[in-house]
Short mmCIF file of C-alpha atoms and ligand atoms in Angstrom, two decimals:
data_model
loop_
_atom_site.label_atom_id
_atom_site.label_comp_id
_atom_site.label_asym_id
_atom_site.label_seq_id
_atom_site.Cartn_x
_atom_site.Cartn_y
_atom_site.Cartn_z
CA MET A 1 -0.08 0.06 -0.46
CA THR A 2 1.30 3.52 -0.11
CA ALA A 3 2.32 5.78 1.90
CA SER A 4 0.25 7.81 3.79
CA ALA A 5 1.25 9.03 7.19
CA ASP A 6 -2.32 9.77 9.08
CA PRO A 7 -4.88 8.22 7.33
CA THR A 8 -7.33 9.81 9.36
CA PRO A 9 -7.07 12.69 11.51
CA PHE A 10 -9.55 11.69 13.32
CA ALA A 11 -9.77 9.80 17.27
CA SER A 12 -13.44 8.72 16.85
CA ILE A 13 -16.74 8.21 14.43
CA ASP A 14 -18.07 10.62 16.44
CA ALA A 15 -14.81 12.99 15.95
CA LEU A 16 -15.68 13.30 12.55
CA SER A 17 -19.32 13.88 12.95
CA ALA A 18 -18.43 16.60 14.91
CA ALA A 19 -15.64 17.86 12.39
CA LEU A 20 -18.28 17.45 9.49
CA GLN A 21 -20.35 19.94 12.03
CA GLY A 22 -18.43 22.38 12.09
CA VAL A 23 -18.22 22.30 7.98
CA GLY A 24 -21.90 22.20 8.06
CA TYR A 25 -22.06 18.90 6.71
CA TYR A 26 -24.99 17.46 8.76
CA ALA A 27 -23.81 13.19 8.66
CA ASP A 28 -26.53 10.39 10.79
CA ARG A 29 -24.46 8.03 12.27
CA ARG A 30 -24.37 5.62 9.33
CA LEU A 31 -23.04 7.70 7.18
CA ALA A 32 -20.00 8.55 9.54
CA THR A 33 -18.97 5.17 10.46
CA ALA A 34 -18.40 4.51 6.60
CA VAL A 35 -16.33 7.47 6.02
CA PHE A 36 -14.68 6.55 9.10
CA LEU A 37 -13.90 3.55 7.50
CA ALA A 38 -13.19 4.39 4.40
CA LEU A 39 -10.24 6.73 5.52
CA LYS A 40 -9.72 4.30 7.83
CA LEU A 41 -8.89 1.72 5.60
CA GLN A 42 -7.93 3.76 3.25
CA ARG A 43 -10.34 2.64 0.44
CA PRO A 44 -12.11 4.46 -1.67
CA LEU A 45 -16.12 5.19 -1.12
CA LEU A 46 -19.10 4.69 -3.36
CA LEU A 47 -22.07 6.66 -2.23
CA GLU A 48 -25.31 5.88 -4.31
CA GLY A 49 -28.13 7.88 -3.16
CA GLU A 50 -31.35 10.34 -5.14
CA PRO A 51 -30.93 13.22 -6.36
CA GLY A 52 -30.66 16.03 -3.90
CA VAL A 53 -29.62 13.98 -0.63
CA GLY A 54 -26.05 15.48 0.27
CA LYS A 55 -23.64 12.80 -2.41
CA THR A 56 -21.67 15.33 -3.66
CA GLU A 57 -21.23 17.72 -0.29
CA LEU A 58 -20.25 15.10 1.38
CA ALA A 59 -16.76 15.32 -0.85
CA LYS A 60 -16.77 19.05 -0.06
CA ALA A 61 -17.22 19.29 2.89
CA LEU A 62 -14.37 15.99 3.92
CA SER A 63 -11.66 18.41 2.21
CA LEU A 64 -12.62 21.03 4.66
CA ALA A 65 -12.55 18.84 7.63
CA LEU A 66 -9.75 16.96 7.21
CA PRO A 67 -8.80 19.92 5.49
CA ARG A 68 -7.23 18.14 1.68
CA ALA A 69 -7.32 20.27 -1.42
CA LEU A 70 -10.46 18.86 -3.60
CA LEU A 71 -9.55 17.51 -6.74
CA ARG A 72 -13.08 16.93 -8.90
CA LEU A 73 -14.11 14.88 -12.28
CA GLN A 74 -17.80 15.18 -13.56
CA CYS A 75 -18.52 12.14 -15.50
CA TYR A 76 -20.96 12.19 -18.71
CA ASP A 77 -21.34 10.40 -21.21
CA GLY A 78 -18.59 9.65 -23.15
CA LEU A 79 -15.84 11.56 -21.35
CA GLU A 80 -12.30 9.64 -22.10
CA GLN A 81 -8.76 9.09 -20.26
CA ARG A 82 -7.53 12.27 -21.11
CA GLU A 83 -9.74 14.37 -18.93
CA ALA A 84 -9.71 11.95 -16.53
CA LEU A 85 -5.90 11.27 -16.32
CA TYR A 86 -3.37 13.36 -18.63
CA GLU A 87 -2.62 14.23 -22.52
CA TRP A 88 0.49 15.49 -23.70
CA ASN A 89 0.19 19.62 -24.42
CA TYR A 90 0.66 18.46 -28.04
CA ALA A 91 1.40 21.92 -29.63
CA ALA A 92 4.18 23.01 -27.01
CA GLN A 93 5.03 19.31 -28.30
CA LEU A 94 5.58 20.56 -31.43
CA LEU A 95 6.99 24.06 -30.63
CA HIS A 96 9.76 22.02 -28.93
CA MET A 97 10.64 19.94 -32.35
CA ARG A 98 11.17 23.11 -34.22
CA ALA A 99 13.45 24.20 -32.18
CA VAL A 100 15.44 21.81 -32.02
CA GLU A 101 14.92 21.00 -35.63
CA GLY A 102 17.93 19.58 -37.21
CA ARG A 103 19.78 20.03 -34.25
CA ASN A 104 19.15 16.80 -31.98
CA SER A 105 18.47 13.13 -33.01
CA LEU A 106 15.22 10.88 -33.53
CA GLU A 107 16.01 9.68 -30.52
CA GLU A 108 16.92 12.92 -28.46
CA VAL A 109 13.74 14.29 -29.80
CA GLU A 110 11.41 11.72 -28.56
CA ARG A 111 12.69 11.95 -25.57
CA GLU A 112 12.72 15.13 -24.84
CA VAL A 113 9.25 15.42 -26.00
CA TYR A 114 7.56 12.91 -23.72
CA GLU A 115 9.21 14.83 -20.85
CA ALA A 116 6.56 15.82 -17.21
CA ARG A 117 6.78 19.31 -18.16
CA TYR A 118 4.52 18.77 -21.22
CA LEU A 119 2.26 16.81 -19.53
CA ILE A 120 -1.23 17.77 -18.48
CA ARG A 121 -2.62 16.11 -15.69
CA ARG A 122 -6.06 15.65 -14.86
CA PRO A 123 -8.23 14.98 -11.76
CA LEU A 124 -6.56 11.29 -11.53
CA LEU A 125 -3.20 12.21 -11.98
CA GLN A 126 -3.55 15.03 -9.51
CA ALA A 127 -4.65 13.14 -7.03
CA LEU A 128 -1.78 10.51 -7.92
CA GLN A 129 0.45 13.02 -7.27
CA ALA A 130 -1.16 14.84 -4.48
CA PRO A 131 1.57 16.29 -1.84
CA GLN A 132 1.53 15.40 1.96
CA PRO A 133 -1.26 15.34 3.24
CA GLY A 134 -2.14 14.27 -0.10
CA ALA A 135 -5.81 14.85 -2.03
CA VAL A 136 -9.97 13.91 -2.24
CA LEU A 137 -11.07 13.40 -5.20
CA LEU A 138 -14.58 13.22 -5.95
CA ILE A 139 -15.36 11.48 -8.83
CA ASP A 140 -18.98 12.39 -9.35
CA GLU A 141 -22.28 10.85 -11.17
CA VAL A 142 -19.98 8.40 -12.32
CA ASP A 143 -22.61 6.39 -13.34
CA ARG A 144 -22.89 8.93 -16.36
CA ALA A 145 -19.55 7.41 -18.09
CA ASP A 146 -20.07 4.61 -20.31
CA GLU A 147 -18.71 1.13 -19.17
CA PRO A 148 -14.68 1.81 -20.77
CA PHE A 149 -14.10 4.44 -18.07
CA GLU A 150 -15.71 1.93 -15.83
CA ALA A 151 -12.98 -0.79 -16.19
CA PHE A 152 -9.85 2.21 -16.87
CA LEU A 153 -11.02 3.30 -13.45
CA LEU A 154 -10.04 -0.12 -11.65
CA GLU A 155 -6.26 -0.05 -11.24
CA TYR A 156 -6.82 3.35 -9.80
CA LEU A 157 -9.61 2.39 -7.50
CA GLY A 158 -7.60 -0.83 -6.84
CA GLU A 159 -4.70 -0.04 -5.95
CA TYR A 160 -4.31 4.08 -6.58
CA GLN A 161 -2.22 3.97 -9.47
CA VAL A 162 -2.18 3.73 -13.19
CA SER A 163 0.15 2.96 -16.30
CA ILE A 164 0.68 5.72 -18.85
CA PRO A 165 2.13 3.96 -21.44
CA GLU A 166 5.06 7.19 -22.02
CA ILE A 167 6.34 7.74 -18.49
CA GLY A 168 4.92 3.97 -16.57
CA THR A 169 2.97 2.74 -13.67
CA VAL A 170 2.71 6.31 -11.38
CA ARG A 171 1.49 5.55 -8.09
CA ALA A 172 -0.36 7.35 -5.55
CA GLN A 173 2.65 9.41 -2.60
CA PHE A 174 -0.28 9.75 -0.90
CA THR A 175 -3.49 7.46 -0.59
CA PRO A 176 -5.80 9.79 -2.05
CA VAL A 177 -8.72 9.70 -0.01
CA THR A 178 -11.75 8.66 -3.72
CA ILE A 179 -15.32 8.90 -3.13
CA LEU A 180 -18.03 8.54 -5.84
CA THR A 181 -21.37 9.03 -5.96
CA SER A 182 -23.82 7.64 -8.29
CA ASN A 183 -27.63 9.25 -9.26
CA ARG A 184 -28.17 4.89 -9.65
CA THR A 185 -29.17 5.47 -13.48
CA ARG A 186 -27.67 2.93 -14.18
CA GLU A 187 -25.98 -0.42 -12.30
CA LEU A 188 -21.96 0.07 -11.98
CA ASN A 189 -20.01 -3.06 -12.67
CA ASP A 190 -19.79 -5.17 -9.97
CA ALA A 191 -15.74 -5.33 -10.20
CA VAL A 192 -15.72 -1.14 -9.57
CA LYS A 193 -18.05 -1.48 -6.74
CA ARG A 194 -15.57 -4.40 -5.21
CA ARG A 195 -13.41 -2.23 -5.21
CA CYS A 196 -15.29 0.32 -2.90
CA LEU A 197 -17.07 0.94 0.17
CA TYR A 198 -20.80 1.06 -0.08
CA HIS A 199 -22.89 3.25 1.40
CA TRP A 200 -26.74 4.24 0.45
CA LEU A 201 -27.63 7.53 1.10
CA ASP A 202 -30.99 8.02 2.74
CA TYR A 203 -32.74 11.08 2.79
CA PRO A 204 -32.47 12.21 6.13
CA ASP A 205 -34.75 11.96 9.28
CA ARG A 206 -37.12 14.75 10.24
CA GLU A 207 -34.57 16.09 13.12
CA ARG A 208 -31.36 15.87 10.45
CA GLU A 209 -33.04 18.32 8.25
CA LEU A 210 -34.41 20.67 11.16
CA ALA A 211 -30.62 21.16 11.55
CA ILE A 212 -29.38 22.03 7.71
CA VAL A 213 -32.26 24.24 7.18
CA GLN A 214 -31.65 25.82 10.12
CA ALA A 215 -27.71 26.26 9.36
CA GLN A 216 -28.20 26.83 6.54
CA VAL A 217 -31.74 29.57 6.81
CA PRO A 218 -31.37 31.29 9.67
CA GLY A 219 -33.07 33.50 9.19
CA ALA A 220 -35.89 31.48 9.93
CA SER A 221 -37.15 31.10 13.05
CA ALA A 222 -37.17 27.55 14.55
CA ALA A 223 -41.26 27.07 13.91
CA LEU A 224 -40.59 27.54 9.62
CA ALA A 225 -37.78 25.16 10.31
CA ARG A 226 -39.67 22.60 11.66
CA GLN A 227 -43.17 23.18 9.28
CA VAL A 228 -40.23 22.84 6.35
CA ALA A 229 -39.03 19.70 7.69
CA GLN A 230 -42.05 17.80 8.41
CA PHE A 231 -43.97 18.86 5.27
CA VAL A 232 -41.12 17.88 2.57
CA GLY A 233 -41.01 14.61 5.22
CA ARG A 234 -44.15 13.40 4.49
CA LEU A 235 -43.92 14.48 0.09
CA ARG A 236 -41.62 11.90 0.71
CA SER A 237 -42.93 9.32 2.62
CA GLN A 238 -46.08 9.33 0.44
CA PRO A 239 -47.34 5.46 0.02
CA PHE A 240 -46.38 4.36 -3.45
CA ALA A 241 -49.66 5.45 -5.60
CA ASN A 242 -49.78 9.29 -4.53
CA ALA A 243 -45.92 9.11 -4.73
CA PHE A 244 -44.37 12.42 -6.72
CA GLN A 245 -42.18 11.84 -9.85
CA ARG A 246 -39.18 13.18 -7.64
CA ALA A 247 -39.25 14.21 -4.95
CA PRO A 248 -37.50 16.70 -3.08
CA GLY A 249 -33.99 16.68 -2.26
CA ILE A 250 -32.11 18.38 0.80
CA ALA A 251 -31.13 21.17 -1.48
CA GLU A 252 -35.21 22.18 -2.10
CA SER A 253 -35.80 21.94 1.48
CA VAL A 254 -33.34 24.59 2.33
CA GLU A 255 -34.44 26.78 -0.83
CA TRP A 256 -37.86 26.52 0.03
CA ALA A 257 -37.32 27.79 3.79
CA LYS A 258 -35.60 30.49 1.88
CA ALA A 259 -38.08 31.42 -0.56
CA LEU A 260 -40.20 31.37 2.67
CA VAL A 261 -38.71 33.67 4.08
CA ALA A 262 -37.83 35.99 1.59
CA LEU A 263 -41.94 36.09 1.40
CA ASP A 264 -41.87 36.69 4.82
CA THR A 265 -44.04 33.59 5.62
CA LEU A 266 -44.58 33.01 9.56
CA VAL A 267 -46.26 30.15 9.22
CA VAL A 268 -47.29 27.18 6.52
CA ASP A 269 -50.62 27.70 4.18
CA PRO A 270 -51.57 25.52 1.16
CA GLU A 271 -51.81 28.78 -0.34
CA VAL A 272 -48.24 29.28 0.20
CA VAL A 273 -47.11 25.77 -0.71
CA THR A 274 -49.06 25.57 -4.26
CA ASP A 275 -47.27 29.42 -5.13
CA THR A 276 -44.08 27.90 -4.73
CA ALA A 277 -44.61 24.46 -5.72
CA GLY A 278 -41.98 24.37 -8.21
CA ILE A 279 -38.64 25.44 -6.12
CA LEU A 280 -40.26 21.61 -4.16
CA PHE A 281 -40.54 20.06 -7.49
CA LYS A 282 -39.25 20.19 -11.00
CA GLN A 283 -42.46 17.77 -12.65
CA ARG A 284 -44.61 18.89 -14.50
CA GLU A 285 -46.79 16.42 -13.17
CA ASP A 286 -45.64 16.91 -9.82
CA VAL A 287 -46.37 20.28 -9.11
CA ALA A 288 -49.90 19.75 -10.49
CA ALA A 289 -50.33 17.12 -7.88
CA LEU A 290 -49.46 19.30 -4.83
CA THR A 291 -52.87 20.59 -4.93
CA ARG A 292 -54.65 23.45 -1.70
CA ASP A 293 -56.64 20.30 -0.41
CA PHE A 294 -53.55 18.08 -0.25
CA ALA A 295 -51.39 19.93 1.09
CA ALA A 296 -53.87 21.07 4.16
CA GLU A 297 -53.48 17.75 4.51
CA LEU A 298 -49.89 17.24 5.27
CA LEU A 299 -49.79 20.55 7.19
CA LYS A 300 -51.69 19.15 10.25
CA PRO A 301 -49.76 19.01 12.26
CA GLU A 302 -48.19 15.94 14.51
CA GLU A 303 -50.98 15.07 17.36
CA ALA A 304 -53.15 15.40 14.31
CA GLU A 305 -50.63 12.79 11.66
CA GLU A 306 -50.48 10.29 14.56
CA ALA A 307 -54.22 10.71 15.65
N1 LIG B 401 -25.93 16.48 5.29
C1 LIG B 401 -26.42 17.55 4.60
N2 LIG B 401 -25.84 18.81 5.76
C2 LIG B 401 -26.22 19.93 5.43
N3 LIG B 401 -26.02 20.03 3.76
C3 LIG B 401 -26.62 18.94 3.36
C4 LIG B 401 -26.46 17.76 3.68
N4 LIG B 401 -26.98 16.93 2.70
C5 LIG B 401 -27.45 18.22 1.24
N5 LIG B 401 -26.63 19.51 1.49
C6 LIG B 401 -27.61 20.55 0.65
O1 LIG B 401 -28.17 20.12 -0.24
C7 LIG B 401 -27.19 20.84 -1.49
C8 LIG B 401 -27.84 19.56 -2.41
O2 LIG B 401 -26.93 18.24 -1.90
P1 LIG B 401 -25.91 18.13 -3.19
O3 LIG B 401 -25.60 18.75 -3.63
O4 LIG B 401 -24.74 17.18 -2.21
O5 LIG B 401 -27.11 16.43 -3.33
P2 LIG B 401 -26.34 15.71 -4.39
O6 LIG B 401 -26.93 14.13 -4.11
O7 LIG B 401 -25.01 15.67 -4.89
O8 LIG B 401 -27.82 15.43 -5.48
P3 LIG B 401 -27.51 15.32 -7.28
O9 LIG B 401 -27.17 13.61 -7.11
O10 LIG B 401 -28.56 16.45 -7.74
O11 LIG B 401 -25.99 15.81 -7.75
C9 LIG B 401 -25.75 21.04 -0.79
O12 LIG B 401 -25.95 22.10 -1.42
C10 LIG B 401 -26.39 21.28 0.49
O13 LIG B 401 -26.96 22.28 0.96
MG1 LIG B 402 -24.20 15.57 -6.91
#
């Protein structure tokens, strides 16, 4: 395994949770345990979950809490190795060849143009070569990349190294903390999963969502924040037959709370819900399904819910 003086500066799972909270990220015990183990065992962590549940944010928060530089690789269909790992700076290589034309032998020129200074390092290579204490590498939305790209990742994920034909094998100097995220638009390759620790990131419970809303929207009163957390929680837990196509994520709760504050809302009522439904939902059918009557039903206070 590669060198790493201190794989985790956190003495315990609680210490890690507290450090994440210190930078504004609220993790539940299971998530904190997964992150703690990923750090201790120096394994990549694959986070899957619905949109807006804090997958990307976790990598950002972790880089602040450790602290380590964040390197980010956004995946998409057609992503190629040269955007992920490295490419040669052809223009500079060409200039060099012109400059030494007739003076140097072919072997010399070949050696010179493949020197490190003509290498453009992309996030994966940057992560492997990051100075102490190493970087956090976020491989975001890996399900959007294609299968050949996943296969290409295996060497990195399993051994923290990559092979570059002109240079040889590049090994990590300091094991990068590696977070992969997926929205599960397709099933990932088993070989990728086997090399990672896995965590399914669920919607937060009401208490955690309340804490997030209060932290991110300090202008919201405690009562308003509670109403937001409760209402959004109920929207998500509709029985299958009534379920919305795309339930709101944490980002939507936070946005909605900000909107309610901007509208000087003291108490959420069905009218303000339908007026602002476009913040909670981004699907026309979902907006239409949130009628005033339905909103009134969902806004009933706790006692009524339990009765
Ligand atoms: N646990 C959390 N603590 C604090 N804020 C959070 C948390 N989870 C999510 N958020 C907030 O929700 C926003 C959306 O989270 P994020 O972008 O990480 O979601 P995601 O799971 O990556 O979504 P997508 O799949 O759409 O990329 C963040 O910008 C952050 O403000
Ligand atoms: Mg994301």
